[in-house]
């Protein structure tokens, strides 16, 4: 487990970038955190760390955004608006979750049963007693024996 505390969006971006630089093919990152926690900022950092120069935004109306311009394919899922797991089937999510790129899933808790047992969980939490821009980011390797 790794834990960092950030005090600005830039610091969260930089932490994501560090993760992206060392990310390996086949990894699935899940992002847990409330609206406005910093999941998309973190994701933008990961993309930069993978060498992606295209702008990365939260795909509000598309569940999956694919970026091929980096060191590895990057599959950015934001499942906030997903109705049910059948929508994930339509996308063919398994091809990505069990593929050779790096997957990152915002709001992964909404599709918990589809997430591969082996994944990296990133939790972003606020603590207003520490200030408005404070975030605690926890990285855990799940399902590794
Ligand atoms: P989410 O995708 O989790 O809904 P976003 O990444 O879109 O959240 O937005 C996070 C917001 O919080 C941005 O407006 C960002 O500037 C702000 N913010 C303030 N402090 C931080 C921090 N330490 N880390 C990340 N974002 C921060
Ligand atoms: Mg977001």
Coordinates of N, CA and C and ligand atoms in Angstrom, one line a residue:
X1 N 0.8 -1.2 0.0 CA 0.0 0.0 0.0 C 0.9 1.2 0.0
X2 N 0.4 2.2 -0.8 CA 1.2 3.5 -0.8 C 0.2 4.6 -0.6
X3 N 0.6 5.5 0.2 CA -0.3 6.6 0.5 C 0.4 8.0 0.4
X4 N -0.3 8.9 -0.3 CA 0.3 10.2 -0.5 C -0.8 11.2 -0.1
X5 N -0.4 12.4 0.3 CA -1.3 13.5 0.6 C -0.9 14.6 -0.3
X6 N -1.9 15.2 -1.0 CA -1.7 16.3 -1.9 C -2.4 17.5 -1.4
X7 N -1.9 18.6 -1.9 CA -2.5 19.9 -1.4 C -2.9 20.8 -2.6
X8 N -2.9 20.2 -3.8 CA -3.3 21.0 -5.0 C -3.6 20.0 -6.1
X9 N -4.3 20.4 -7.1 CA -4.6 19.6 -8.3 C -3.3 19.2 -9.0
X10 N -2.3 20.1 -9.0 CA -1.1 19.8 -9.7 C -0.4 18.6 -9.0
X11 N -0.4 18.6 -7.7 CA 0.3 17.5 -7.0 C -0.4 16.2 -7.3
X12 N -1.7 16.2 -7.4 CA -2.4 15.0 -7.7 C -2.1 14.5 -9.1
X13 N -2.0 15.5 -10.0 CA -1.7 15.2 -11.4 C -0.3 14.6 -11.4
X14 N 0.7 15.1 -10.7 CA 2.0 14.6 -10.6 C 2.1 13.2 -10.1
X15 N 1.3 12.9 -9.1 CA 1.3 11.5 -8.6 C 0.7 10.6 -9.6
X16 N -0.3 11.0 -10.3 CA -0.9 10.2 -11.4 C 0.2 9.9 -12.5
X17 N 0.9 11.0 -12.8 CA 2.0 10.9 -13.8 C 3.0 9.9 -13.4
X18 N 3.4 9.9 -12.2 CA 4.4 8.9 -11.7 C 3.8 7.5 -11.9
X19 N 2.6 7.3 -11.6 CA 1.9 5.9 -11.8 C 1.9 5.6 -13.3
X20 N 1.6 6.5 -14.1 CA 1.6 6.3 -15.5 C 2.9 5.9 -16.1
X21 N 4.0 6.5 -15.5 CA 5.3 6.2 -16.0 C 5.8 4.8 -15.7
X22 N 5.2 4.2 -14.7 CA 5.7 2.9 -14.3 C 4.6 1.9 -14.6
X23 N 3.4 2.3 -15.1 CA 2.3 1.3 -15.4 C 2.8 0.3 -16.4
X24 N 2.2 -0.9 -16.2 CA 2.6 -2.0 -17.1 C 1.4 -2.6 -17.9
X25 N 1.7 -3.2 -19.0 CA 0.6 -3.8 -19.8 C -0.2 -4.7 -19.0
X26 N -1.6 -4.6 -19.2 CA -2.5 -5.5 -18.5 C -3.0 -5.0 -17.2
X27 N -2.4 -3.9 -16.7 CA -2.9 -3.4 -15.4 C -4.3 -2.8 -15.5
X28 N -5.0 -3.0 -14.4 CA -6.3 -2.3 -14.3 C -6.3 -1.5 -13.0
X29 N -6.5 -0.2 -13.2 CA -6.6 0.7 -12.0 C -8.0 1.1 -11.8
X30 N -8.5 1.0 -10.6 CA -9.8 1.5 -10.3 C -9.7 2.7 -9.4
X31 N -10.6 3.7 -9.7 CA -10.5 5.0 -9.0 C -11.8 5.1 -8.2
X32 N -11.7 5.3 -6.9 CA -12.8 5.4 -6.0 C -12.7 6.8 -5.4
X33 N -13.8 7.6 -5.4 CA -13.8 8.9 -4.8 C -15.0 9.6 -5.2
X34 N -15.5 10.6 -4.4 CA -16.7 11.3 -4.7 C -16.5 12.2 -5.9
X35 N -17.6 12.8 -6.3 CA -17.6 13.8 -7.3 C -16.7 15.0 -6.9
X36 N -15.8 15.4 -7.7 CA -14.9 16.4 -7.4 C -13.7 16.0 -6.5
X37 N -13.5 14.7 -6.3 CA -12.4 14.3 -5.5 C -11.0 14.5 -6.2
X38 N -11.1 14.4 -7.6 CA -9.8 14.5 -8.3 C -9.5 13.3 -9.2
X39 N -10.5 12.5 -9.5 CA -10.3 11.3 -10.3 C -9.8 11.6 -11.7
X40 N -10.5 12.6 -12.3 CA -10.1 13.0 -13.6 C -8.7 13.6 -13.7
X41 N -8.4 14.5 -12.7 CA -7.1 15.1 -12.6 C -6.0 14.0 -12.5
X42 N -6.3 13.1 -11.7 CA -5.3 11.9 -11.5 C -5.2 11.2 -12.8
X43 N -6.3 10.9 -13.5 CA -6.3 10.2 -14.8 C -5.5 11.0 -15.8
X44 N -5.6 12.3 -15.8 CA -4.9 13.1 -16.8 C -3.4 13.0 -16.5
X45 N -3.0 12.8 -15.3 CA -1.6 12.6 -14.9 C -1.1 11.2 -15.4
X46 N -1.9 10.2 -15.2 CA -1.6 8.9 -15.7 C -1.3 8.9 -17.2
X47 N -2.3 9.5 -17.9 CA -2.1 9.6 -19.4 C -0.8 10.3 -19.7
X48 N -0.5 11.4 -19.1 CA 0.8 12.1 -19.4 C 1.9 11.2 -19.1
X49 N 1.9 10.5 -18.0 CA 2.9 9.5 -17.6 C 3.1 8.4 -18.7
X50 N 2.1 8.1 -19.4 CA 2.1 7.1 -20.4 C 2.6 7.7 -21.7
X51 N 2.8 9.0 -21.7 CA 3.3 9.7 -22.9 C 2.2 10.1 -23.9
X52 N 1.0 10.2 -23.4 CA -0.2 10.6 -24.2 C -0.2 12.1 -24.2
X53 N -0.3 12.7 -25.4 CA -0.3 14.2 -25.5 C -1.7 14.7 -25.8
X54 N -2.5 13.8 -26.3 CA -3.9 14.2 -26.5 C -4.6 14.7 -25.2
X55 N -5.5 15.7 -25.3 CA -6.2 16.1 -24.1 C -7.1 14.9 -23.5
X56 N -7.1 14.7 -22.3 CA -7.9 13.7 -21.6 C -9.0 14.3 -20.8
X57 N -10.2 14.1 -21.1 CA -11.3 14.6 -20.2 C -12.2 13.5 -19.7
X58 N -13.1 13.8 -18.9 CA -14.0 12.8 -18.4 C -15.0 12.6 -19.5
X59 N -15.1 11.4 -20.1 CA -16.0 11.1 -21.2 C -17.5 11.0 -20.6
X60 N -18.2 12.2 -20.6 CA -19.5 12.2 -19.9 C -20.5 11.3 -20.6
X61 N -20.5 11.3 -21.9 CA -21.5 10.5 -22.6 C -21.0 9.2 -23.2
X62 N -19.7 9.1 -23.2 CA -19.1 7.8 -23.6 C -18.5 7.2 -22.4
X63 N -18.7 5.9 -22.2 CA -18.2 5.2 -21.1 C -16.7 4.9 -21.2
X64 N -16.3 4.7 -22.5 CA -14.9 4.4 -22.7 C -14.3 5.3 -23.7
X65 N -13.1 5.8 -23.4 CA -12.3 6.6 -24.3 C -10.9 5.9 -24.5
X66 N -10.5 5.7 -25.7 CA -9.3 5.0 -26.0 C -8.2 5.9 -26.5
X67 N -7.0 5.8 -25.9 CA -5.9 6.7 -26.3 C -4.8 5.7 -26.8
X68 N -4.4 5.9 -28.1 CA -3.4 5.0 -28.6 C -2.0 5.6 -28.8
X69 N -1.9 6.9 -28.4 CA -0.7 7.6 -28.7 C 0.5 7.5 -27.7
X70 N 0.3 6.7 -26.7 CA 1.3 6.6 -25.7 C 2.2 5.3 -25.7
X71 N 2.9 5.1 -24.7 CA 3.8 4.0 -24.6 C 3.0 2.7 -24.6
X72 N 1.8 2.7 -24.1 CA 0.9 1.6 -24.1 C -0.5 2.1 -24.4
X73 N -1.4 1.3 -25.0 CA -2.8 1.7 -25.1 C -3.4 2.1 -23.8
X74 N -4.1 3.1 -23.7 CA -4.7 3.6 -22.5 C -6.3 3.6 -22.7
X75 N -6.9 2.9 -21.8 CA -8.4 2.7 -21.8 C -9.0 3.4 -20.6
X76 N -9.6 4.5 -20.9 CA -10.2 5.3 -19.8 C -11.7 5.1 -19.7
X77 N -12.1 4.5 -18.7 CA -13.6 4.2 -18.5 C -14.1 5.2 -17.4
X78 N -15.2 5.8 -17.6 CA -15.9 6.6 -16.6 C -17.3 6.0 -16.6
X79 N -17.6 5.2 -15.6 CA -18.9 4.4 -15.6 C -20.0 5.1 -14.7
X80 N -19.7 6.4 -14.4 CA -20.7 7.1 -13.6 C -22.1 7.0 -14.1
X81 N -22.3 7.1 -15.4 CA -23.7 7.1 -15.9 C -24.1 5.8 -16.4
X82 N -23.4 4.7 -16.0 CA -23.8 3.4 -16.5 C -25.2 3.0 -15.9
X83 N -26.0 2.4 -16.8 CA -27.3 1.9 -16.3 C -27.2 0.6 -15.7
X84 N -26.6 -0.4 -16.4 CA -26.4 -1.7 -15.8 C -25.2 -2.4 -16.5
X85 N -24.9 -3.5 -16.0 CA -23.7 -4.2 -16.5 C -23.7 -4.6 -17.9
X86 N -25.0 -4.7 -18.5 CA -25.1 -5.1 -19.9 C -24.5 -4.0 -20.8
X87 N -24.4 -2.8 -20.4 CA -23.8 -1.8 -21.2 C -22.3 -2.0 -21.3
X88 N -21.7 -2.6 -20.3 CA -20.3 -3.0 -20.3 C -20.1 -4.1 -21.3
X89 N -21.0 -5.0 -21.3 CA -20.9 -6.1 -22.3 C -20.9 -5.6 -23.7
X90 N -21.8 -4.6 -24.0 CA -21.9 -4.0 -25.3 C -20.6 -3.4 -25.7
X91 N -19.9 -2.8 -24.8 CA -18.6 -2.2 -25.1 C -17.6 -3.3 -25.4
X92 N -17.8 -4.5 -24.8 CA -16.8 -5.5 -24.9 C -15.7 -5.3 -24.0
X93 N -16.1 -5.0 -22.7 CA -15.1 -4.5 -21.7 C -14.0 -5.6 -21.5
X94 N -14.3 -6.8 -21.6 CA -13.3 -7.9 -21.3 C -12.1 -7.8 -22.1
X95 N -12.3 -7.4 -23.4 CA -11.1 -7.2 -24.3 C -10.1 -6.2 -23.7
X96 N -10.6 -5.2 -23.0 CA -9.8 -4.2 -22.5 C -9.3 -4.6 -21.1
X97 N -10.2 -5.1 -20.2 CA -9.8 -5.4 -18.8 C -8.7 -6.6 -18.8
X98 N -8.8 -7.4 -19.8 CA -7.9 -8.6 -19.9 C -7.0 -8.4 -21.1
X99 N -6.7 -7.2 -21.5 CA -5.9 -7.0 -22.7 C -4.5 -6.5 -22.4
X100 N -3.9 -5.9 -23.4 CA -2.4 -5.5 -23.2 C -2.2 -4.0 -23.0
X101 N -3.2 -3.3 -22.7 CA -3.1 -1.9 -22.4 C -3.2 -1.6 -20.9
X102 N -3.3 -0.4 -20.6 CA -3.6 0.0 -19.2 C -5.0 0.5 -19.1
X103 N -5.8 -0.1 -18.2 CA -7.2 0.4 -18.0 C -7.2 1.2 -16.7
X104 N -8.1 2.2 -16.8 CA -8.3 3.0 -15.6 C -9.9 3.3 -15.6
X105 N -10.5 3.0 -14.4 CA -11.9 3.0 -14.3 C -12.4 3.9 -13.2
X106 N -12.9 5.1 -13.6 CA -13.5 6.0 -12.7 C -14.9 5.5 -12.2
X107 N -15.2 5.6 -11.0 CA -16.4 5.1 -10.4 C -16.5 3.6 -10.4
X108 N -15.4 2.9 -10.3 CA -15.3 1.4 -10.5 C -16.2 0.7 -9.5
X109 N -16.5 1.4 -8.4 CA -17.4 0.7 -7.4 C -18.8 0.4 -7.9
X110 N -19.2 1.1 -9.0 CA -20.5 0.9 -9.6 C -20.6 -0.4 -10.4
X111 N -19.4 -0.9 -10.8 CA -19.4 -2.1 -11.6 C -18.4 -3.1 -10.9
X112 N -18.5 -3.1 -9.6 CA -17.6 -3.9 -8.8 C -17.4 -5.4 -9.2
X113 N -18.5 -6.0 -9.6 CA -18.5 -7.4 -10.0 C -17.8 -7.7 -11.3
X114 N -17.5 -6.7 -12.1 CA -16.9 -6.9 -13.4 C -15.4 -6.7 -13.3
X115 N -14.9 -6.0 -12.2 CA -13.5 -5.7 -12.1 C -12.7 -7.0 -11.9
X116 N -11.6 -7.2 -12.6 CA -10.8 -8.3 -12.4 C -10.3 -8.4 -10.9
X117 N -10.3 -9.6 -10.3 CA -9.9 -9.7 -8.9 C -8.5 -9.0 -8.7
X118 N -7.6 -9.2 -9.7 CA -6.3 -8.6 -9.6 C -6.3 -7.2 -10.2
X119 N -6.3 -6.2 -9.4 CA -6.3 -4.8 -9.9 C -5.6 -3.9 -8.9
X120 N -5.4 -2.6 -9.3 CA -4.8 -1.6 -8.4 C -5.9 -0.6 -8.0
X121 N -6.2 -0.5 -6.7 CA -7.3 0.4 -6.3 C -6.7 1.7 -5.8
X122 N -7.2 2.8 -6.4 CA -6.8 4.1 -6.0 C -8.0 4.8 -5.4
X123 N -7.8 5.2 -4.1 CA -8.9 5.8 -3.4 C -8.5 7.3 -3.1
X124 N -9.3 8.2 -3.5 CA -9.0 9.6 -3.3 C -10.1 10.2 -2.3
X125 N -9.6 10.7 -1.2 CA -10.5 11.2 -0.2 C -10.2 12.6 0.2
X126 N -11.2 13.4 0.5 CA -11.0 14.7 1.0 C -11.0 14.6 2.5
X127 N -10.5 15.6 3.2 CA -10.6 15.8 4.6 C -10.6 17.3 4.9
X128 N -11.8 17.8 5.0 CA -12.0 19.3 5.0 C -11.3 19.9 6.2
X129 N -11.0 19.1 7.3 CA -10.3 19.7 8.4 C -8.9 20.0 8.0
X130 N -8.4 19.4 6.9 CA -7.0 19.6 6.4 C -7.0 20.7 5.3
X131 N -8.1 21.3 5.0 CA -8.2 22.3 4.0 C -8.9 21.8 2.8
X132 N -9.4 22.8 2.0 CA -10.3 22.5 0.9 C -9.6 21.7 -0.2
X133 N -8.3 22.0 -0.4 CA -7.5 21.3 -1.5 C -6.8 20.1 -1.1
X134 N -7.0 19.7 0.1 CA -6.3 18.5 0.6 C -6.9 17.2 0.1
X135 N -6.1 16.3 -0.3 CA -6.6 14.9 -0.8 C -5.6 13.9 -0.2
X136 N -6.2 12.8 0.3 CA -5.4 11.6 0.7 C -5.6 10.6 -0.4
X137 N -4.6 10.1 -1.0 CA -4.6 9.2 -2.1 C -4.0 7.9 -1.7
X138 N -4.7 6.8 -1.7 CA -4.2 5.5 -1.3 C -4.2 4.5 -2.5
X139 N -3.1 3.9 -2.7 CA -2.9 2.9 -3.8 C -2.7 1.6 -3.2
X140 N -3.6 0.6 -3.6 CA -3.5 -0.7 -3.0 C -3.5 -1.7 -4.2
X141 N -2.7 -2.7 -4.0 CA -2.7 -3.9 -5.0 C -3.6 -4.9 -4.5
X142 N -4.7 -5.2 -5.2 CA -5.8 -6.1 -4.8 C -5.6 -7.4 -5.5
X143 N -5.9 -8.5 -4.9 CA -6.0 -9.8 -5.5 C -4.6 -10.4 -5.8
X144 N -3.6 -9.9 -5.2 CA -2.2 -10.5 -5.4 C -1.9 -11.4 -4.2
X145 N -1.5 -12.6 -4.6 CA -1.2 -13.6 -3.5 C 0.2 -13.8 -3.4
Ligands
LIG1 P1 -13.7 13.9 -10.2 O1 -13.2 13.3 -11.6 O2 -13.3 13.0 -9.1 O3 -15.1 14.2 -10.2 P2 -12.1 16.2 -11.0 O4 -10.7 15.6 -11.2 O5 -12.9 16.4 -12.3 O6 -12.9 15.2 -10.0 O7 -12.1 17.5 -10.2 C1 -11.3 17.7 -9.1 C2 -11.5 19.2 -8.7 O8 -10.9 19.5 -7.4 C3 -10.8 20.1 -9.7 O9 -11.6 21.3 -9.8 C4 -9.5 20.4 -9.0 O10 -8.9 21.7 -9.3 C5 -9.9 20.5 -7.5 N1 -8.8 20.1 -6.6 C6 -8.4 20.9 -5.5 N2 -7.4 20.3 -4.8 C7 -7.2 19.2 -5.4 C8 -6.2 18.1 -5.2 N3 -5.4 18.1 -4.1 N4 -6.2 17.1 -6.0 C9 -7.1 17.0 -7.1 N5 -8.0 18.0 -7.4 C10 -8.0 19.1 -6.6
LIG2 MG1 -14.3 12.6 -13.3

